[in-house]
């Protein structure tokens, strides 16, 4: 189907369906009013009582009280969410939901104002970028059947970062500066102007500092321009252009067992290792408020990203627990040796674009008051992966490596994906029923042009993977008690097939490498996700949510030190609890003491079948799936504008592989990850009537040493991080 045909179909839906709705008289259609023109790009409705699934919202007030250092800290208050402190600033974001592997957030859909954020949502769902908290107004998390409206990742959950809107009342903005230990420095400036006809807003920020391990310094910069034009009461245009740049000395491999025991924070090759990332994005949206009952929103987006990583260690701990220089055989990795050796560069280019019309309307077509959503998305990706290696120290320059180094690998991946979805919510008394359907149709072409330094001509070096999946969902909600919703839902989850990080180049029984490359790609993941829960604000000052969940995978994908493979059937089940008590409203006083808590008990996370080829045994626990996650905080808010909080985050022990290996090996890649508890605190002061606010925040207060990952070796968690700042708003 051509792009013009797809666009015509969307426009046809936008003309025919509204006509059917407008034909109804007001007397036959009295009910829920649609949300007003959505200028915040929120994915959750303003009225949550009809949402038949588990959700969480971290609003601007909560973000200001907590003062999280990165997105990771902000999300720890959400039950079911597991974040990993592999690096200081979350530059390689690791988020897992309900027992899914958190590595690079590959099974959690990340969005900014409804636009996907991955390097490539289908071809390489890795999170090397997330929206800076300075630009975020609220964070929305969806884990239930509402995922039918979004994709392609629907097996775990979805996180949407809603950015601040353009000002409506003249000139507005803010300037903030932050400093902290570990040489952290940052500033952010925001200025905009707007009125009845719309407005424009500019965001600028820069952050730099040291990473978890010595030598892991980072420097990120971002500029974002956002605009809005209110053509008339029916038509609104939104636009956003962004540019992001990262230059960091981040080592992608961890430490061997001996190195870690000597010093868990060392990084022998950090001075030479690099990670460079440049990202350009454009997002456009047209909102057509046809009438009070019908809204047609059309979104278009384009992202162009280049990332290049340089590493000098490929197999940690390979020399008796110490690491070997990858291109200098037998040489132990040390800072001195790293200066005299080369390594491997992995430059990768990603381009993707898409268009998505979505029609929201209310109707009585089935004789029942209903709210419906119908839409589709057309999406394309173009990915180029290259690799250069050389032992010459001049190979530390990408330009030199391109020209003189060994050209080891070149892979081209092209994706064409079409997504269709429809959902209808029937309102019957205190009940609402929401059936939904999503259809994913994708074609992923992979072509290996170069492997092991040889051009590839064999048929196995080309693979076209056509996948089509119908993904139904159904949810129900009951609102028979004031400010309380009981909900239940089930939906079919799906994640596209993904390639291994490295090619499979067998020895071909003595033949040359020219005709040996084989494209490895996993089978797609499919799951059935169940939920049963309740959320309530029935009592003054008390809010809570409790959810039972179960996820059954037909064929889960497991990662083993960069290699992805299908692990067969699995089951995850657990309970999520979250709540907040504010004693100020309860006691009717302006002095508010509050308690927040979230807890996840993942009591089941196991393989259901043996797989001798991958050393998986039925009943083994899934890797990186801690049984217990707990986040608690105690806070106090004073009416003069002062608030303070202290909290703790606990993560129970985990396995690092499907074999559930308990004994550590010399590479550090096998063995358990012990449990750990981290303490944090924050203070804020904004005098009444003042435009200036002051804040202080700290994480890992006790400076505890802890292990967070064994992917590519042992990774220590972050040291104590303290930062203070000032913000002036106008």
XYZ file of C-alpha atoms in Angstrom:
730
model
C 0.000 0.000 0.000
C 1.466 3.374 -0.995
C 2.004 6.257 1.399
C -0.584 8.332 -0.489
C -3.129 5.544 -0.118
C -2.510 5.381 3.617
C -2.910 9.134 3.975
C -6.079 9.069 1.915
C -7.490 6.371 4.183
C -6.815 8.529 7.224
C -8.496 11.555 5.652
C -11.451 9.411 4.648
C -11.834 8.190 8.230
C -11.708 11.783 9.368
C -14.558 12.763 7.038
C -16.923 9.785 7.104
C -16.938 9.030 10.839
C -17.487 12.632 11.964
C -20.422 12.857 9.560
C -22.015 9.856 11.245
C -21.511 11.443 14.626
C -22.833 14.872 13.597
C -25.973 13.251 12.255
C -27.033 12.426 15.823
C -29.116 14.916 17.760
C -27.939 16.234 21.131
C -30.842 14.430 22.794
C -29.556 11.061 21.605
C -25.983 11.743 22.593
C -25.737 13.225 26.111
C -22.650 12.073 27.946
C -18.939 12.334 28.556
C -17.372 15.459 27.034
C -14.225 14.843 25.034
C -11.003 16.347 26.295
C -10.309 19.845 25.045
C -7.710 20.415 22.344
C -4.714 18.485 23.629
C -1.769 20.871 23.640
C 0.230 18.857 26.176
C 0.330 15.608 24.161
C -0.802 13.604 27.150
C -1.648 9.987 26.379
C -3.920 9.647 29.407
C -7.412 11.196 29.542
C -8.175 13.962 32.015
C -10.789 11.685 33.617
C -9.153 8.480 34.837
C -12.229 6.687 36.145
C -12.839 4.891 32.851
C -9.247 3.772 32.272
C -9.343 -0.046 32.635
C -5.725 -0.606 33.563
C -2.790 0.193 35.795
C -1.360 3.680 35.293
C 0.863 6.133 37.108
C 1.412 9.861 36.733
C 4.376 11.757 38.168
C 3.319 15.384 37.893
C 5.379 18.564 38.073
C 4.658 19.028 41.775
C 5.976 15.539 42.587
C 9.067 16.073 40.444
C 9.846 19.327 42.235
C 9.432 17.732 45.666
C 11.623 14.731 44.843
C 14.236 16.600 42.766
C 15.385 13.440 40.970
C 18.857 13.523 39.473
C 17.730 11.587 36.397
C 14.667 9.855 34.964
C 15.710 6.680 36.803
C 15.161 8.186 40.263
C 11.836 9.678 39.225
C 10.497 6.307 38.050
C 11.460 4.343 41.160
C 8.301 5.587 42.839
C 6.213 3.720 40.236
C 5.429 0.114 41.238
C 6.581 -2.546 38.819
C 9.379 -0.386 37.400
C 12.983 -1.559 37.801
C 15.774 0.889 36.886
C 19.497 0.107 36.812
C 22.265 2.543 37.846
C 24.773 1.469 35.228
C 25.848 5.050 34.611
C 25.499 8.314 36.501
C 23.269 10.385 34.275
C 21.068 7.758 32.608
C 22.704 8.189 29.221
C 22.205 4.487 28.507
C 18.790 4.160 30.112
C 17.893 0.756 31.615
C 14.233 0.336 32.580
C 12.368 -2.944 32.989
C 8.690 -3.364 33.853
C 7.173 -6.365 35.615
C 10.214 -8.612 35.401
C 11.366 -7.790 31.862
C 15.087 -7.339 31.265
C 15.861 -3.616 31.773
C 18.865 -3.575 29.418
C 18.583 -0.391 27.326
C 14.819 -0.279 28.005
C 14.260 -2.455 24.939
C 10.927 -3.847 26.171
C 9.417 -0.598 27.448
C 8.051 1.865 24.912
C 9.444 5.374 25.460
C 7.627 8.393 24.040
C 7.977 12.167 24.170
C 4.652 13.893 23.602
C 3.527 10.706 21.874
C 6.598 10.408 19.598
C 8.890 7.332 19.900
C 12.345 7.954 21.407
C 14.362 4.804 20.640
C 17.315 4.744 18.285
C 14.948 2.788 16.036
C 11.585 1.633 17.490
C 11.454 -1.555 15.385
C 14.995 -2.277 14.201
C 17.001 -1.336 17.321
C 14.808 -0.487 20.340
C 17.625 0.849 22.519
C 17.333 3.884 24.789
C 20.431 6.048 24.490
C 18.317 9.169 24.869
C 15.442 10.223 27.095
C 13.795 13.595 27.563
C 15.726 15.695 30.134
C 13.676 16.298 33.255
C 14.218 20.053 32.863
C 11.731 19.977 29.964
C 9.246 17.549 31.527
C 5.908 18.659 32.937
C 4.704 15.154 33.824
C 5.599 11.503 33.286
C 2.864 9.029 32.361
C 3.200 5.261 32.730
C 0.741 2.769 31.225
C 1.007 -0.944 32.005
C -2.447 -2.323 31.220
C -4.697 -2.940 28.242
C -4.482 0.713 27.215
C -1.305 -0.270 25.384
C -3.444 -1.400 22.451
C -3.336 2.215 21.240
C 0.470 2.312 21.184
C 3.363 0.284 19.829
C 5.401 -1.467 18.658
C 6.491 -2.550 22.168
C 3.397 -3.699 24.098
C 4.729 -6.590 26.199
C 5.722 -4.547 29.251
C 4.646 -0.965 29.520
C 4.829 2.481 28.043
C 6.300 5.722 29.390
C 5.416 9.118 27.945
C 7.324 12.281 28.821
C 4.973 15.248 28.484
C 6.933 18.442 27.902
C 5.946 21.898 29.081
C 3.490 23.728 26.819
C 4.030 27.052 25.108
C 3.110 30.021 27.380
C -0.398 31.447 27.032
C -0.104 34.765 28.885
C 2.755 36.845 27.567
C 6.422 36.250 28.273
C 7.297 33.416 30.644
C 10.413 31.430 31.405
C 12.997 30.293 33.910
C 16.735 30.053 34.430
C 18.341 27.436 36.677
C 21.847 26.405 37.660
C 22.948 23.219 39.438
C 26.250 22.074 40.936
C 27.270 18.936 42.782
C 30.011 16.524 43.694
C 31.575 14.257 41.079
C 32.265 17.505 39.197
C 28.609 17.835 38.205
C 27.526 21.146 36.663
C 24.413 22.048 34.755
C 22.262 24.911 33.610
C 18.902 25.243 31.916
C 17.178 28.231 30.339
C 13.613 28.405 29.103
C 11.898 31.420 27.575
C 8.700 31.758 25.615
C 5.916 34.106 24.704
C 2.332 33.379 23.815
C -1.214 34.572 23.686
C -4.575 33.822 22.187
C -3.136 33.019 18.743
C -0.399 30.727 20.056
C 3.251 31.233 20.875
C 6.817 30.000 20.769
C 9.243 28.656 23.389
C 12.984 27.948 23.421
C 14.734 25.476 25.751
C 18.518 25.315 26.191
C 20.445 23.063 28.568
C 23.912 21.736 29.246
C 25.000 19.105 31.809
C 28.427 17.655 32.532
C 30.172 15.667 35.217
C 31.947 12.453 36.147
C 30.391 9.039 35.721
C 30.175 6.095 38.073
C 33.672 4.872 37.249
C 36.791 6.990 37.163
C 37.346 8.675 33.831
C 33.714 8.320 32.789
C 33.073 12.014 32.312
C 30.110 13.160 30.226
C 28.919 16.321 28.525
C 25.421 16.696 27.042
C 23.814 19.666 25.324
C 20.310 20.152 23.977
C 18.303 22.872 22.237
C 14.548 22.610 21.647
C 12.237 25.042 19.880
C 8.508 24.560 20.343
C 5.650 26.469 18.729
C 1.872 26.589 18.615
C -0.481 28.326 16.210
C -4.202 28.551 16.984
C -5.579 29.142 13.506
C -9.155 29.275 14.788
C -11.163 27.518 17.537
C -11.165 24.326 15.474
C -7.629 24.134 14.076
C -4.371 24.089 16.039
C -0.857 23.495 14.744
C 1.962 22.337 17.038
C 5.609 22.050 16.095
C 8.822 21.068 17.846
C 12.418 20.909 16.638
C 15.183 19.416 18.796
C 18.942 18.988 18.673
C 20.857 16.837 21.179
C 24.569 16.168 21.455
C 26.480 13.873 23.811
C 30.222 13.396 24.190
C 31.096 10.972 26.952
C 33.916 8.660 27.969
C 31.666 5.752 28.813
C 33.085 2.227 28.749
C 30.447 -0.188 27.496
C 32.184 -3.230 29.000
C 32.373 -3.921 32.710
C 35.143 -5.368 34.857
C 36.420 -8.882 35.335
C 36.071 -10.482 38.772
C 39.662 -9.755 39.833
C 39.539 -6.134 38.626
C 36.266 -5.520 40.419
C 37.611 -6.957 43.666
C 40.631 -4.645 43.451
C 38.615 -1.511 42.666
C 34.974 -1.615 41.502
C 35.120 1.989 40.270
C 38.135 1.671 38.020
C 37.847 1.901 34.237
C 41.236 1.000 32.738
C 40.470 2.286 29.241
C 38.094 5.149 30.071
C 40.407 7.909 28.835
C 40.281 6.469 25.330
C 36.789 4.930 25.278
C 34.153 7.216 23.776
C 30.448 7.409 23.156
C 29.304 10.145 20.782
C 25.650 10.750 20.040
C 23.973 13.384 17.871
C 20.196 13.470 17.515
C 17.976 15.747 15.438
C 14.210 15.542 15.662
C 11.133 17.216 14.204
C 7.584 16.700 15.467
C 4.479 18.262 13.907
C 0.867 17.932 14.965
C -2.405 19.212 13.559
C -5.462 19.103 15.814
C -8.871 19.502 14.209
C -11.614 19.911 16.827
C -14.456 19.136 14.429
C -17.117 19.688 17.087
C -17.653 18.944 20.775
C -17.893 15.250 19.952
C -15.092 14.724 17.439
C -11.363 15.453 17.348
C -8.929 14.460 14.600
C -5.238 14.717 15.560
C -2.552 14.017 12.976
C 1.061 13.636 14.080
C 4.167 13.495 11.898
C 7.722 12.979 13.140
C 11.258 12.629 11.830
C 14.411 11.613 13.719
C 17.985 11.483 12.460
C 20.548 10.109 14.925
C 24.196 9.102 14.734
C 25.956 7.261 17.515
C 29.550 6.059 17.544
C 31.170 4.085 20.329
C 34.843 3.224 20.767
C 35.951 0.426 23.051
C 39.260 -1.239 23.819
C 37.900 -4.200 25.784
C 35.552 -6.730 24.244
C 35.736 -9.700 26.638
C 36.130 -8.585 30.254
C 38.216 -10.707 32.614
C 39.631 -12.870 29.812
C 43.167 -12.844 31.322
C 42.515 -14.669 34.576
C 39.918 -12.186 35.813
C 41.605 -9.147 34.297
C 40.635 -7.697 30.940
C 42.628 -7.933 27.735
C 43.147 -5.120 25.235
C 40.900 -6.149 22.358
C 43.306 -5.329 19.506
C 46.577 -5.985 21.400
C 46.605 -9.683 22.163
C 47.816 -10.705 25.615
C 48.144 -7.106 26.871
C 46.368 -6.401 30.176
C 43.991 -3.443 30.051
C 45.493 -0.556 32.013
C 45.386 3.195 31.541
C 49.007 3.186 30.349
C 48.455 0.331 27.898
C 45.260 1.913 26.582
C 47.268 4.867 25.266
C 49.424 2.612 23.080
C 46.707 0.381 21.613
C 43.814 0.801 19.230
C 40.387 -0.754 19.527
C 37.056 -0.983 17.744
C 34.713 1.765 16.568
C 31.024 1.077 16.050
C 29.454 4.018 14.206
C 25.746 3.632 13.523
C 23.283 5.860 11.687
C 19.545 5.833 12.343
C 16.782 7.609 10.475
C 13.079 7.093 11.030
C 9.908 8.951 10.239
C 6.205 8.378 10.567
C 2.737 9.839 10.255
C -0.188 8.984 12.522
C -3.760 10.295 12.182
C -5.998 9.515 15.159
C -9.730 10.165 15.447
C -11.367 10.493 18.893
C -15.145 10.702 18.909
C -18.206 9.913 20.982
C -21.269 8.201 19.541
C -24.416 6.155 20.091
C -24.017 3.906 17.066
C -24.595 0.784 19.174
C -27.369 2.283 21.270
C -24.976 2.833 24.173
C -23.093 6.056 25.011
C -19.555 5.407 23.823
C -16.145 7.002 23.316
C -14.082 5.668 20.424
C -10.557 5.954 19.075
C -9.568 4.961 15.543
C -6.158 5.508 14.001
C -3.168 4.177 12.153
C 0.536 4.889 11.794
C 2.890 4.535 8.871
C 6.535 4.257 9.930
C 9.869 3.759 8.138
C 13.415 3.196 9.417
C 16.831 3.124 7.789
C 19.718 1.792 9.888
C 23.382 1.460 8.961
C 25.746 -0.353 11.326
C 29.496 -0.328 10.691
C 32.530 -1.510 12.597
C 36.240 -0.674 12.251
C 39.094 -2.322 14.179
C 42.825 -1.816 14.411
C 45.593 -2.214 16.997
C 47.353 0.994 15.965
C 46.838 3.710 18.625
C 45.883 6.092 15.819
C 42.685 4.025 15.499
C 41.450 5.903 18.556
C 40.418 8.503 15.967
C 37.307 7.509 14.038
C 38.535 9.394 10.979
C 41.785 7.393 10.951
C 39.963 4.120 11.567
C 37.601 4.754 8.657
C 40.469 5.455 6.281
C 43.172 3.044 7.408
C 41.616 0.576 9.840
C 40.140 -2.820 9.126
C 36.577 -2.414 7.831
C 35.070 -5.355 9.673
C 31.306 -5.002 9.469
C 28.589 -3.244 7.500
C 24.907 -4.023 7.973
C 21.961 -2.221 6.413
C 18.503 -2.590 7.986
C 15.323 -1.145 6.488
C 11.939 -1.239 8.177
C 8.476 -0.503 6.869
C 5.690 -0.795 9.438
C 1.971 -0.104 9.389
C -0.062 -0.056 12.580
C -3.858 0.071 12.738
C -5.818 0.384 15.960
C -9.352 0.900 17.191
C -10.844 1.074 20.659
C -14.344 1.729 21.936
C -15.442 2.432 25.516
C -19.079 1.624 26.288
C -20.592 3.477 29.277
C -23.350 1.545 31.045
C -24.260 2.987 34.428
C -21.281 2.672 36.768
C -19.560 0.365 34.304
C -17.388 0.973 31.295
C -16.233 -1.739 28.899
C -13.337 -1.153 26.503
C -12.610 -3.631 23.722
C -9.664 -2.725 21.511
C -7.706 -4.083 18.589
C -4.275 -3.352 17.169
C -2.798 -4.740 13.968
C 0.947 -4.577 13.338
C 2.199 -5.256 9.821
C 5.934 -4.883 9.304
C 8.699 -5.787 6.925
C 12.301 -5.785 8.160
C 15.036 -6.200 5.549
C 18.542 -6.974 6.767
C 21.508 -7.027 4.404
C 25.032 -7.883 5.553
C 27.404 -6.161 3.138
C 30.610 -6.714 5.128
C 31.451 -9.301 7.787
C 34.793 -10.237 9.341
C 36.450 -7.877 6.862
C 35.004 -9.604 3.791
C 32.296 -8.491 1.374
C 29.331 -10.846 1.592
C 27.663 -12.516 -1.369
C 25.921 -15.503 0.176
C 22.111 -15.685 0.272
C 22.162 -16.085 4.071
C 23.547 -12.549 4.328
C 20.153 -11.218 3.289
C 16.974 -11.667 5.255
C 13.506 -10.219 4.768
C 11.286 -10.750 7.756
C 7.576 -10.122 7.217
C 5.504 -10.152 10.375
C 1.819 -9.416 10.864
C 0.116 -9.651 14.228
C -3.414 -9.008 15.407
C -3.364 -7.815 19.016
C -6.716 -7.712 20.802
C -7.386 -6.238 24.209
C -10.327 -5.875 26.554
C -10.797 -3.939 29.770
C -13.581 -3.167 32.215
C -13.925 -0.556 34.943
C -16.495 -0.101 37.720
C -17.073 3.214 39.493
C -19.825 2.334 41.947
C -17.916 3.891 44.874
C -17.034 7.579 44.905
C -13.511 8.403 43.663
C -12.794 4.688 43.257
C -12.227 2.527 40.199
C -12.064 -1.252 40.119
C -10.543 -2.412 36.844
C -9.631 -5.581 35.004
C -8.076 -6.132 31.627
C -6.312 -8.474 29.257
C -4.379 -7.752 26.091
C -2.074 -9.470 23.665
C 1.454 -8.104 23.896
C 3.949 -7.976 21.061
C 7.591 -7.025 20.461
C 9.178 -7.132 16.989
C 11.991 -9.566 16.181
C 15.390 -8.040 16.830
C 18.916 -8.754 15.592
C 21.891 -9.863 17.647
C 24.376 -7.181 18.558
C 27.076 -9.156 16.705
C 26.936 -11.204 13.529
C 27.145 -14.970 13.425
C 30.131 -15.795 11.201
C 30.845 -19.551 11.397
C 34.070 -21.094 10.071
C 32.188 -22.664 7.130
C 34.107 -25.934 7.492
C 37.384 -24.345 6.499
C 36.009 -21.992 3.871
C 36.707 -18.283 3.716
C 34.704 -15.710 5.621
C 33.426 -14.229 2.361
C 30.364 -16.459 2.162
C 29.775 -17.157 5.829
C 27.819 -14.317 7.386
C 24.401 -15.359 8.647
C 21.800 -12.850 9.725
C 20.588 -13.721 13.185
C 17.213 -12.439 14.239
C 14.994 -13.617 17.040
C 11.412 -14.604 16.573
C 8.956 -11.914 17.702
C 7.822 -11.951 21.289
C 4.154 -12.508 22.047
C 2.529 -12.385 25.427
C -0.852 -12.437 27.109
C -1.081 -9.782 29.820
C -3.699 -9.901 32.595
C -4.559 -7.310 35.243
C -6.971 -6.910 38.141
C -6.795 -3.865 40.359
C -8.310 -0.954 42.217
C -7.346 2.706 42.619
C -9.058 5.074 44.999
C -9.083 8.507 46.591
C -12.206 7.796 48.621
C -10.753 9.042 51.904
C -9.545 12.624 52.262
C -5.768 12.822 51.993
C -5.397 9.144 51.047
C -4.751 7.713 47.608
C -3.764 4.169 46.689
C -3.637 1.630 43.881
C -3.285 -2.147 44.050
C -2.852 -4.401 41.030
C -2.483 -8.117 40.475
C -0.832 -8.928 37.162
C 0.235 -11.933 35.139
C 2.183 -12.061 31.872
C 2.435 -15.294 29.898
C 5.034 -15.306 27.124
C 4.833 -17.672 24.187
C 8.502 -17.093 23.374
C 10.381 -14.585 25.504
C 13.642 -13.072 24.229
C 16.646 -13.342 26.567
C 19.906 -11.446 26.382
C 23.162 -13.194 27.165
C 26.019 -10.666 27.117
C 24.816 -8.944 23.966
C 23.471 -12.041 22.241
C 19.688 -12.222 21.913
C 17.890 -15.547 21.704
C 14.407 -16.948 22.195
C 14.028 -18.504 25.619
C 10.677 -20.211 25.108
C 7.621 -19.957 27.308
C 7.743 -17.982 30.546
C 5.421 -16.624 33.187
C 5.604 -13.487 35.304
C 3.074 -12.752 38.026
C 2.988 -10.412 40.965
C 1.299 -7.678 42.926
C 1.890 -3.937 42.809
C 0.968 -1.578 45.646
C 1.274 2.194 45.701
C -0.114 4.846 48.002
C 0.234 8.279 49.517
C -1.128 9.715 52.763
C -1.195 13.496 53.341
C -1.888 14.287 56.984
C -2.367 18.020 56.313
C -5.798 17.630 54.661
C -6.751 14.933 57.178
C -5.927 17.137 60.177
C -6.991 20.317 58.354
C -3.681 22.065 58.831
C -1.359 23.916 56.446
C 1.547 21.889 57.845
C 1.562 18.697 55.810
C 3.396 15.509 56.733
C 3.134 12.901 54.022
C 4.157 9.301 53.409
C 4.512 7.689 49.985
C 5.281 4.073 49.207
C 5.349 1.688 46.280
C 6.020 -2.024 46.453
C 6.268 -4.790 43.869
C 6.298 -8.488 44.694
C 7.176 -10.396 41.526
C 6.467 -13.762 43.126
C 6.706 -15.614 39.799
C 9.222 -14.951 37.020
C 10.159 -18.307 35.583
C 10.819 -20.293 32.430
C 8.138 -22.864 31.709
C 10.073 -25.242 29.439
C 13.535 -26.770 29.239
C 15.871 -25.639 26.474
C 19.086 -27.705 26.655
C 20.663 -25.768 23.771
C 20.538 -22.570 25.824
C 20.989 -24.248 29.238
C 17.524 -23.167 30.356
C 15.678 -25.308 32.865
C 11.947 -25.088 33.497
C 11.360 -23.314 36.791
C 14.526 -21.211 36.606
C 13.994 -17.551 37.389
C 14.258 -14.991 34.611
C 17.452 -12.909 34.641
C 17.322 -9.359 36.000
C 13.912 -9.924 37.586
C 14.180 -9.022 41.308
C 11.383 -10.447 43.419
C 11.018 -7.355 45.609
C 11.100 -3.657 44.722
C 10.323 -1.125 47.433
C 10.390 2.672 47.466
C 9.279 4.659 50.520
C 9.535 8.314 51.508
C 8.588 10.551 54.437
C 8.135 14.247 53.774
C 7.095 17.532 55.363
C 5.677 20.664 53.692
C 5.666 23.987 55.549
C 3.272 26.772 54.495
C 6.141 29.280 54.109
C 7.287 27.356 51.022
C 9.689 24.823 52.535
C 9.493 21.075 52.037
C 11.834 18.201 52.791
C 11.761 14.466 52.259
C 13.863 11.402 53.016
C 13.404 8.084 51.303
C 14.784 4.623 50.630
C 14.805 2.341 47.581
C 15.299 -1.415 47.929
C 16.047 -3.959 45.177
C 16.239 -7.646 46.064
C 18.775 -10.105 44.638
C 18.733 -11.129 40.969
C 20.138 -13.739 38.641
C 22.173 -12.563 35.670
C 21.506 -15.472 33.293
C 18.888 -18.038 32.388
C 20.946 -20.808 33.978
C 20.583 -19.087 37.369
C 24.342 -19.384 37.942
C 25.264 -18.644 41.541
C 29.043 -18.971 41.364
C 30.866 -16.024 39.837
C 33.181 -16.689 36.901
C 36.383 -14.791 36.112
C 34.766 -12.592 33.478
C 32.242 -11.382 36.057
C 29.392 -12.069 33.636
C 27.969 -14.971 35.644
C 26.755 -15.059 39.214
C 24.060 -13.425 41.291
C 23.503 -9.730 41.922
C 23.056 -9.172 45.680
C 20.218 -7.071 47.070
C 20.827 -3.449 48.014
C 19.071 -0.511 49.692
C 19.822 3.119 48.878
C 18.791 6.203 50.850
C 17.956 9.571 49.343
C 16.792 12.999 50.496
C 15.766 16.364 49.086
C 14.904 19.861 50.316
C 13.175 22.731 48.518
C 12.523 26.312 49.549
C 10.526 28.883 47.653
C 9.457 31.836 49.834
C 5.845 32.877 49.464
C 5.502 35.347 46.612
C 9.073 34.818 45.465
C 10.069 33.869 41.925
C 13.239 32.167 43.152
C 13.441 28.616 44.465
C 16.387 26.806 46.084
C 16.906 23.044 46.236
C 19.265 20.396 47.566
C 19.122 16.698 46.743
C 21.200 13.592 47.488
C 21.168 9.953 46.366
C 22.932 6.965 47.906
C 23.403 8.976 51.097
C 25.429 6.272 52.829
C 27.740 5.935 49.798
C 27.035 2.218 49.624
C 29.013 0.037 47.221
C 26.683 -2.194 45.209
C 26.593 -4.253 42.024
C 23.901 -3.477 39.448
C 24.720 -5.500 36.323
C 26.860 -8.292 34.875
C 26.092 -7.614 31.207
C 29.549 -7.491 29.576
C 31.204 -7.755 32.995
C 30.606 -6.317 36.458
C 29.159 -2.809 36.812
C 29.134 -0.966 40.114
C 26.255 1.291 41.050
C 26.547 5.006 41.493
C 28.422 6.592 44.383
C 26.872 9.211 46.628
C 25.588 12.065 44.467
C 24.712 15.412 46.017
C 23.633 18.457 44.051
C 22.217 21.891 44.834
C 20.631 24.477 42.634
C 18.714 27.686 42.219
C 15.899 28.496 39.822
C 14.426 31.872 38.912
C 11.056 31.931 37.146
C 9.489 34.893 35.384
